Amino acid sequence: MRESQKTEETGYRQKNSVEHEGYEGVCRIPCGEKKVQDGVLNLFEIIFERTNLNQAYLQVVRNKGASGVDGMTCDQLLPYLKEHREELLAELYAGTYQPKPVRRVEIDKEEGGKRKLGIPTVIDRMIQQAINQILQQIYEPTFSDNSFGFRPKRSGHMAIMQAVSYYEQGYKYVVDIDLKAYFDTINHDKLMHSLEEKVKDKRVLRLIRKYLQSGIMEDGLVKATEEGAPQGGLCKALHNDPYAKKVIMQRNG
């Protein structure tokens, strides 16, 4: 139930998860497909449909944020897309698109210590946002009504209101549980296996795995990512899904 993490003091204004606000007008999965909660076989086309991509672009621009490893700013994204849109889509459909490594920065935690933040390029943020907008429609119905974090039309303030309601009902104790270095140690295979239970389009799964394995640039050097998901990208948002987290923890024993 954490609020979005901003890093304005260091100039790296970036969210812990891919852009979550403003889903009004997002392309909906068409009727006549398989049940939404079971995924659809043409999910790739739905994700990269023009309306959904436009919405993803607008959301990334609204959220601003720092540049990734290529130095491209949000203001430079539109001119780039006007010139290279068809080329980018061709690479995505051919399966040859390779996400750039995320730029690693560290920010101070309020409780002390450092939080590692991964900043994708603005192009990758747009693609991740387009994926997230559609996958969220599949996963949202599976979420607990008591879950408030990283969900549209829900917020930490609503969680506080719920806590106040419990207090007024006579509950007096809070149990706070956290998993140390959780996002730094995510098992990619287990995450993908959990996604396969609802996402049936293999092209979408392959693209998500590419993002998991795109690497991290730190101090000018690119490091492979064999586990974990940077806090700041789509894969971290997916793994924040209570359904996927429960499945993976069960498989971990």
GROMACS .gro file of C-alpha atoms in nm:
model
  253
    1MET     CA    1   0.000   0.000   0.000
    2ARG     CA    2   0.295   0.230  -0.058
    3GLU     CA    3   0.244   0.559  -0.231
    4SER     CA    4   0.414   0.615  -0.566
    5GLN     CA    5   0.781   0.684  -0.508
    6LYS     CA    6   0.901   1.017  -0.641
    7THR     CA    7   1.260   1.128  -0.648
    8GLU     CA    8   1.230   1.492  -0.727
    9GLU     CA    9   1.519   1.589  -0.497
   10THR     CA   10   1.764   1.399  -0.715
   11GLY     CA   11   1.601   1.485  -1.046
   12TYR     CA   12   1.486   1.128  -1.109
   13ARG     CA   13   1.111   1.171  -1.085
   14GLN     CA   14   1.001   0.814  -1.140
   15LYS     CA   15   0.734   0.582  -1.007
   16ASN     CA   16   0.793   0.250  -0.838
   17SER     CA   17   0.564   0.098  -1.095
   18VAL     CA   18   0.479   0.181  -1.451
   19GLU     CA   19   0.229   0.466  -1.483
   20HIS     CA   20  -0.093   0.379  -1.303
   21GLU     CA   21  -0.316   0.686  -1.304
   22GLY     CA   22  -0.562   0.793  -1.571
   23TYR     CA   23  -0.701   0.478  -1.729
   24GLU     CA   24  -1.011   0.653  -1.862
   25GLY     CA   25  -1.041   0.594  -2.234
   26VAL     CA   26  -0.812   0.293  -2.241
   27CYS     CA   27  -0.888   0.041  -2.517
   28ARG     CA   28  -1.105  -0.241  -2.385
   29ILE     CA   29  -1.065  -0.605  -2.484
   30PRO     CA   30  -1.325  -0.665  -2.757
   31CYS     CA   31  -1.631  -0.878  -2.694
   32GLY     CA   32  -1.646  -1.215  -2.867
   33GLU     CA   33  -1.299  -1.321  -2.752
   34LYS     CA   34  -1.232  -1.590  -2.496
   35LYS     CA   35  -1.316  -1.490  -2.139
   36VAL     CA   36  -1.100  -1.195  -2.040
   37GLN     CA   37  -0.979  -1.363  -1.723
   38ASP     CA   38  -0.850  -1.654  -1.934
   39GLY     CA   39  -0.652  -1.426  -2.163
   40VAL     CA   40  -0.695  -1.393  -2.540
   41LEU     CA   41  -0.487  -1.541  -2.818
   42ASN     CA   42  -0.453  -1.211  -3.008
   43LEU     CA   43  -0.354  -1.009  -2.702
   44PHE     CA   44  -0.047  -0.878  -2.884
   45GLU     CA   45  -0.261  -0.702  -3.146
   46ILE     CA   46  -0.486  -0.558  -2.876
   47ILE     CA   47  -0.186  -0.419  -2.685
   48PHE     CA   48  -0.036  -0.252  -2.991
   49GLU     CA   49  -0.365  -0.123  -3.132
   50ARG     CA   50  -0.341   0.249  -3.211
   51THR     CA   51  -0.584   0.372  -2.942
   52ASN     CA   52  -0.410   0.178  -2.666
   53LEU     CA   53  -0.067   0.296  -2.780
   54ASN     CA   54  -0.184   0.656  -2.794
   55GLN     CA   55  -0.317   0.629  -2.440
   56ALA     CA   56   0.015   0.477  -2.327
   57TYR     CA   57   0.209   0.760  -2.490
   58LEU     CA   58  -0.008   1.026  -2.323
   59GLN     CA   59   0.031   0.862  -1.982
   60VAL     CA   60   0.411   0.847  -2.010
   61VAL     CA   61   0.426   1.213  -2.114
   62ARG     CA   62   0.195   1.316  -1.829
   63ASN     CA   63   0.415   1.139  -1.576
   64LYS     CA   64   0.732   1.295  -1.720
   65GLY     CA   65   1.029   1.136  -1.544
   66ALA     CA   66   1.399   1.114  -1.616
   67SER     CA   67   1.566   0.979  -1.928
   68GLY     CA   68   1.682   0.622  -1.961
   69VAL     CA   69   2.017   0.498  -2.091
   70ASP     CA   70   1.962   0.651  -2.437
   71GLY     CA   71   1.909   1.003  -2.300
   72MET     CA   72   1.575   1.051  -2.479
   73THR     CA   73   1.337   1.282  -2.292
   74CYS     CA   74   0.958   1.271  -2.285
   75ASP     CA   75   0.953   1.582  -2.507
   76GLN     CA   76   1.158   1.397  -2.769
   77LEU     CA   77   0.931   1.091  -2.774
   78LEU     CA   78   0.666   1.227  -3.012
   79PRO     CA   79   0.913   1.343  -3.282
   80TYR     CA   80   1.083   1.004  -3.259
   81LEU     CA   81   0.753   0.817  -3.298
   82LYS     CA   82   0.650   1.029  -3.595
   83GLU     CA   83   0.966   0.922  -3.775
   84HIS     CA   84   1.011   0.566  -3.648
   85ARG     CA   85   0.664   0.440  -3.548
   86GLU     CA   86   0.628   0.187  -3.831
   87GLU     CA   87   0.984   0.065  -3.782
   88LEU     CA   88   0.922   0.017  -3.409
   89LEU     CA   89   0.597  -0.173  -3.468
   90ALA     CA   90   0.763  -0.391  -3.733
   91GLU     CA   91   1.032  -0.492  -3.485
   92LEU     CA   92   0.775  -0.567  -3.217
   93TYR     CA   93   0.563  -0.784  -3.449
   94ALA     CA   94   0.870  -0.960  -3.587
   95GLY     CA   95   0.989  -1.037  -3.236
   96THR     CA   96   1.322  -0.864  -3.298
   97TYR     CA   97   1.267  -0.565  -3.070
   98GLN     CA   98   1.519  -0.561  -2.786
   99PRO     CA   99   1.444  -0.343  -2.482
  100LYS     CA  100   1.726  -0.120  -2.360
  101PRO     CA  101   1.884  -0.182  -2.018
  102VAL     CA  102   1.733   0.021  -1.736
  103ARG     CA  103   1.936   0.297  -1.576
  104ARG     CA  104   2.004   0.222  -1.210
  105VAL     CA  105   1.991   0.498  -0.952
  106GLU     CA  106   1.969   0.480  -0.575
  107ILE     CA  107   1.747   0.701  -0.361
  108ASP     CA  108   1.720   0.743   0.015
  109LYS     CA  109   1.444   0.555   0.196
  110GLU     CA  110   1.249   0.747   0.457
  111GLU     CA  111   1.325   0.476   0.712
  112GLY     CA  112   1.696   0.475   0.622
  113GLY     CA  113   1.903   0.286   0.369
  114LYS     CA  114   1.882   0.303  -0.008
  115ARG     CA  115   1.614   0.204  -0.258
  116LYS     CA  116   1.737   0.084  -0.597
  117LEU     CA  117   1.532   0.233  -0.877
  118GLY     CA  118   1.543   0.130  -1.242
  119ILE     CA  119   1.461   0.393  -1.505
  120PRO     CA  120   1.360   0.247  -1.845
  121THR     CA  121   1.388   0.453  -2.162
  122VAL     CA  122   1.080   0.655  -2.253
  123ILE     CA  123   1.016   0.419  -2.549
  124ASP     CA  124   1.025   0.117  -2.321
  125ARG     CA  125   0.806   0.298  -2.068
  126MET     CA  126   0.547   0.354  -2.341
  127ILE     CA  127   0.556  -0.011  -2.450
  128GLN     CA  128   0.538  -0.131  -2.091
  129GLN     CA  129   0.247   0.104  -2.025
  130ALA     CA  130   0.061  -0.032  -2.329
  131ILE     CA  131   0.110  -0.387  -2.200
  132ASN     CA  132   0.008  -0.289  -1.849
  133GLN     CA  133  -0.315  -0.119  -1.960
  134ILE     CA  134  -0.442  -0.441  -2.117
  135LEU     CA  135  -0.304  -0.694  -1.870
  136GLN     CA  136  -0.459  -0.497  -1.586
  137GLN     CA  137  -0.801  -0.571  -1.734
  138ILE     CA  138  -0.723  -0.942  -1.704
  139TYR     CA  139  -0.582  -0.931  -1.352
  140GLU     CA  140  -0.790  -0.661  -1.185
  141PRO     CA  141  -1.094  -0.890  -1.126
  142THR     CA  142  -0.869  -1.136  -0.939
  143PHE     CA  143  -0.745  -0.882  -0.683
  144SER     CA  144  -0.868  -0.876  -0.326
  145ASP     CA  145  -1.108  -0.598  -0.234
  146ASN     CA  146  -0.868  -0.528   0.053
  147SER     CA  147  -0.581  -0.452  -0.187
  148PHE     CA  148  -0.523  -0.081  -0.252
  149GLY     CA  149  -0.166  -0.056  -0.384
  150PHE     CA  150  -0.086   0.017  -0.749
  151ARG     CA  151  -0.445  -0.014  -0.870
  152PRO     CA  152  -0.659   0.232  -1.073
  153LYS     CA  153  -0.913   0.433  -0.875
  154ARG     CA  154  -0.754   0.315  -0.549
  155SER     CA  155  -0.498   0.485  -0.329
  156GLY     CA  156  -0.316   0.479   0.002
  157HIS     CA  157  -0.573   0.729   0.133
  158MET     CA  158  -0.849   0.475   0.071
  159ALA     CA  159  -0.647   0.215   0.261
  160ILE     CA  160  -0.621   0.457   0.556
  161MET     CA  161  -0.997   0.510   0.547
  162GLN     CA  162  -1.045   0.132   0.556
  163ALA     CA  163  -0.805   0.107   0.852
  164VAL     CA  164  -1.002   0.378   1.036
  165SER     CA  165  -1.320   0.179   0.974
  166TYR     CA  166  -1.160  -0.132   1.125
  167TYR     CA  167  -1.044   0.071   1.425
  168GLU     CA  168  -1.393   0.203   1.482
  169GLN     CA  169  -1.519  -0.156   1.475
  170GLY     CA  170  -1.292  -0.235   1.768
  171TYR     CA  171  -0.980  -0.375   1.603
  172LYS     CA  172  -0.669  -0.239   1.777
  173TYR     CA  173  -0.368  -0.427   1.636
  174VAL     CA  174  -0.185  -0.401   1.303
  175VAL     CA  175   0.046  -0.671   1.166
  176ASP     CA  176   0.307  -0.527   0.928
  177ILE     CA  177   0.481  -0.787   0.711
  178ASP     CA  178   0.742  -0.716   0.446
  179LEU     CA  179   0.970  -0.939   0.239
  180LYS     CA  180   1.333  -0.828   0.241
  181ALA     CA  181   1.475  -0.748  -0.105
  182TYR     CA  182   1.165  -0.906  -0.262
  183PHE     CA  183   1.183  -0.737  -0.600
  184ASP     CA  184   1.559  -0.784  -0.622
  185THR     CA  185   1.525  -1.163  -0.596
  186ILE     CA  186   1.223  -1.244  -0.815
  187ASN     CA  187   1.265  -1.575  -0.996
  188HIS     CA  188   1.198  -1.505  -1.364
  189ASP     CA  189   1.086  -1.857  -1.449
  190LYS     CA  190   0.835  -1.869  -1.165
  191LEU     CA  191   0.699  -1.526  -1.256
  192MET     CA  192   0.656  -1.627  -1.621
  193HIS     CA  193   0.492  -1.954  -1.520
  194SER     CA  194   0.235  -1.766  -1.315
  195LEU     CA  195   0.165  -1.527  -1.604
  196GLU     CA  196   0.113  -1.820  -1.842
  197GLU     CA  197  -0.190  -1.925  -1.639
  198LYS     CA  198  -0.382  -1.620  -1.762
  199VAL     CA  199  -0.185  -1.476  -2.056
  200LYS     CA  200  -0.219  -1.708  -2.355
  201ASP     CA  201  -0.047  -1.505  -2.629
  202LYS     CA  202   0.312  -1.634  -2.640
  203ARG     CA  203   0.433  -1.317  -2.812
  204VAL     CA  204   0.329  -1.110  -2.509
  205LEU     CA  205   0.504  -1.354  -2.275
  206ARG     CA  206   0.824  -1.343  -2.480
  207LEU     CA  207   0.826  -0.963  -2.475
  208ILE     CA  208   0.775  -0.952  -2.097
  209ARG     CA  209   1.064  -1.197  -2.051
  210LYS     CA  210   1.282  -0.971  -2.264
  211TYR     CA  211   1.206  -0.686  -2.027
  212LEU     CA  212   1.297  -0.904  -1.731
  213GLN     CA  213   1.630  -0.987  -1.892
  214SER     CA  214   1.710  -0.649  -2.048
  215GLY     CA  215   1.987  -0.575  -1.800
  216ILE     CA  216   2.082  -0.284  -1.576
  217MET     CA  217   2.325  -0.004  -1.650
  218GLU     CA  218   2.510   0.113  -1.340
  219ASP     CA  219   2.820   0.336  -1.341
  220GLY     CA  220   2.834   0.303  -1.719
  221LEU     CA  221   2.843  -0.077  -1.717
  222VAL     CA  222   2.560  -0.308  -1.825
  223LYS     CA  223   2.492  -0.600  -1.594
  224ALA     CA  224   2.279  -0.900  -1.686
  225THR     CA  225   1.957  -0.949  -1.489
  226GLU     CA  226   1.920  -1.317  -1.410
  227GLU     CA  227   1.674  -1.250  -1.129
  228GLY     CA  228   1.474  -0.962  -0.990
  229ALA     CA  229   1.270  -0.684  -1.151
  230PRO     CA  230   1.374  -0.317  -1.126
  231GLN     CA  231   1.141  -0.100  -0.921
  232GLY     CA  232   1.023   0.140  -1.187
  233GLY     CA  233   0.910  -0.093  -1.467
  234LEU     CA  234   0.621  -0.311  -1.576
  235CYS     CA  235   0.760  -0.638  -1.443
  236LYS     CA  236   0.772  -0.502  -1.090
  237ALA     CA  237   0.407  -0.402  -1.129
  238LEU     CA  238   0.315  -0.750  -1.250
  239HIS     CA  239   0.488  -0.915  -0.961
  240ASN     CA  240   0.303  -0.685  -0.721
  241ASP     CA  241  -0.010  -0.873  -0.833
  242PRO     CA  242  -0.135  -1.061  -0.523
  243TYR     CA  243  -0.243  -1.356  -0.740
  244ALA     CA  244   0.101  -1.402  -0.899
  245LYS     CA  245   0.277  -1.343  -0.568
  246LYS     CA  246   0.066  -1.612  -0.396
  247VAL     CA  247   0.133  -1.865  -0.673
  248ILE     CA  248   0.507  -1.803  -0.672
  249MET     CA  249   0.538  -1.816  -0.294
  250GLN     CA  250   0.349  -2.147  -0.297
  251ARG     CA  251   0.592  -2.288  -0.553
  252ASN     CA  252   0.883  -2.169  -0.346
  253GLY     CA  253   0.747  -2.385  -0.062
   0.00000   0.00000   0.00000
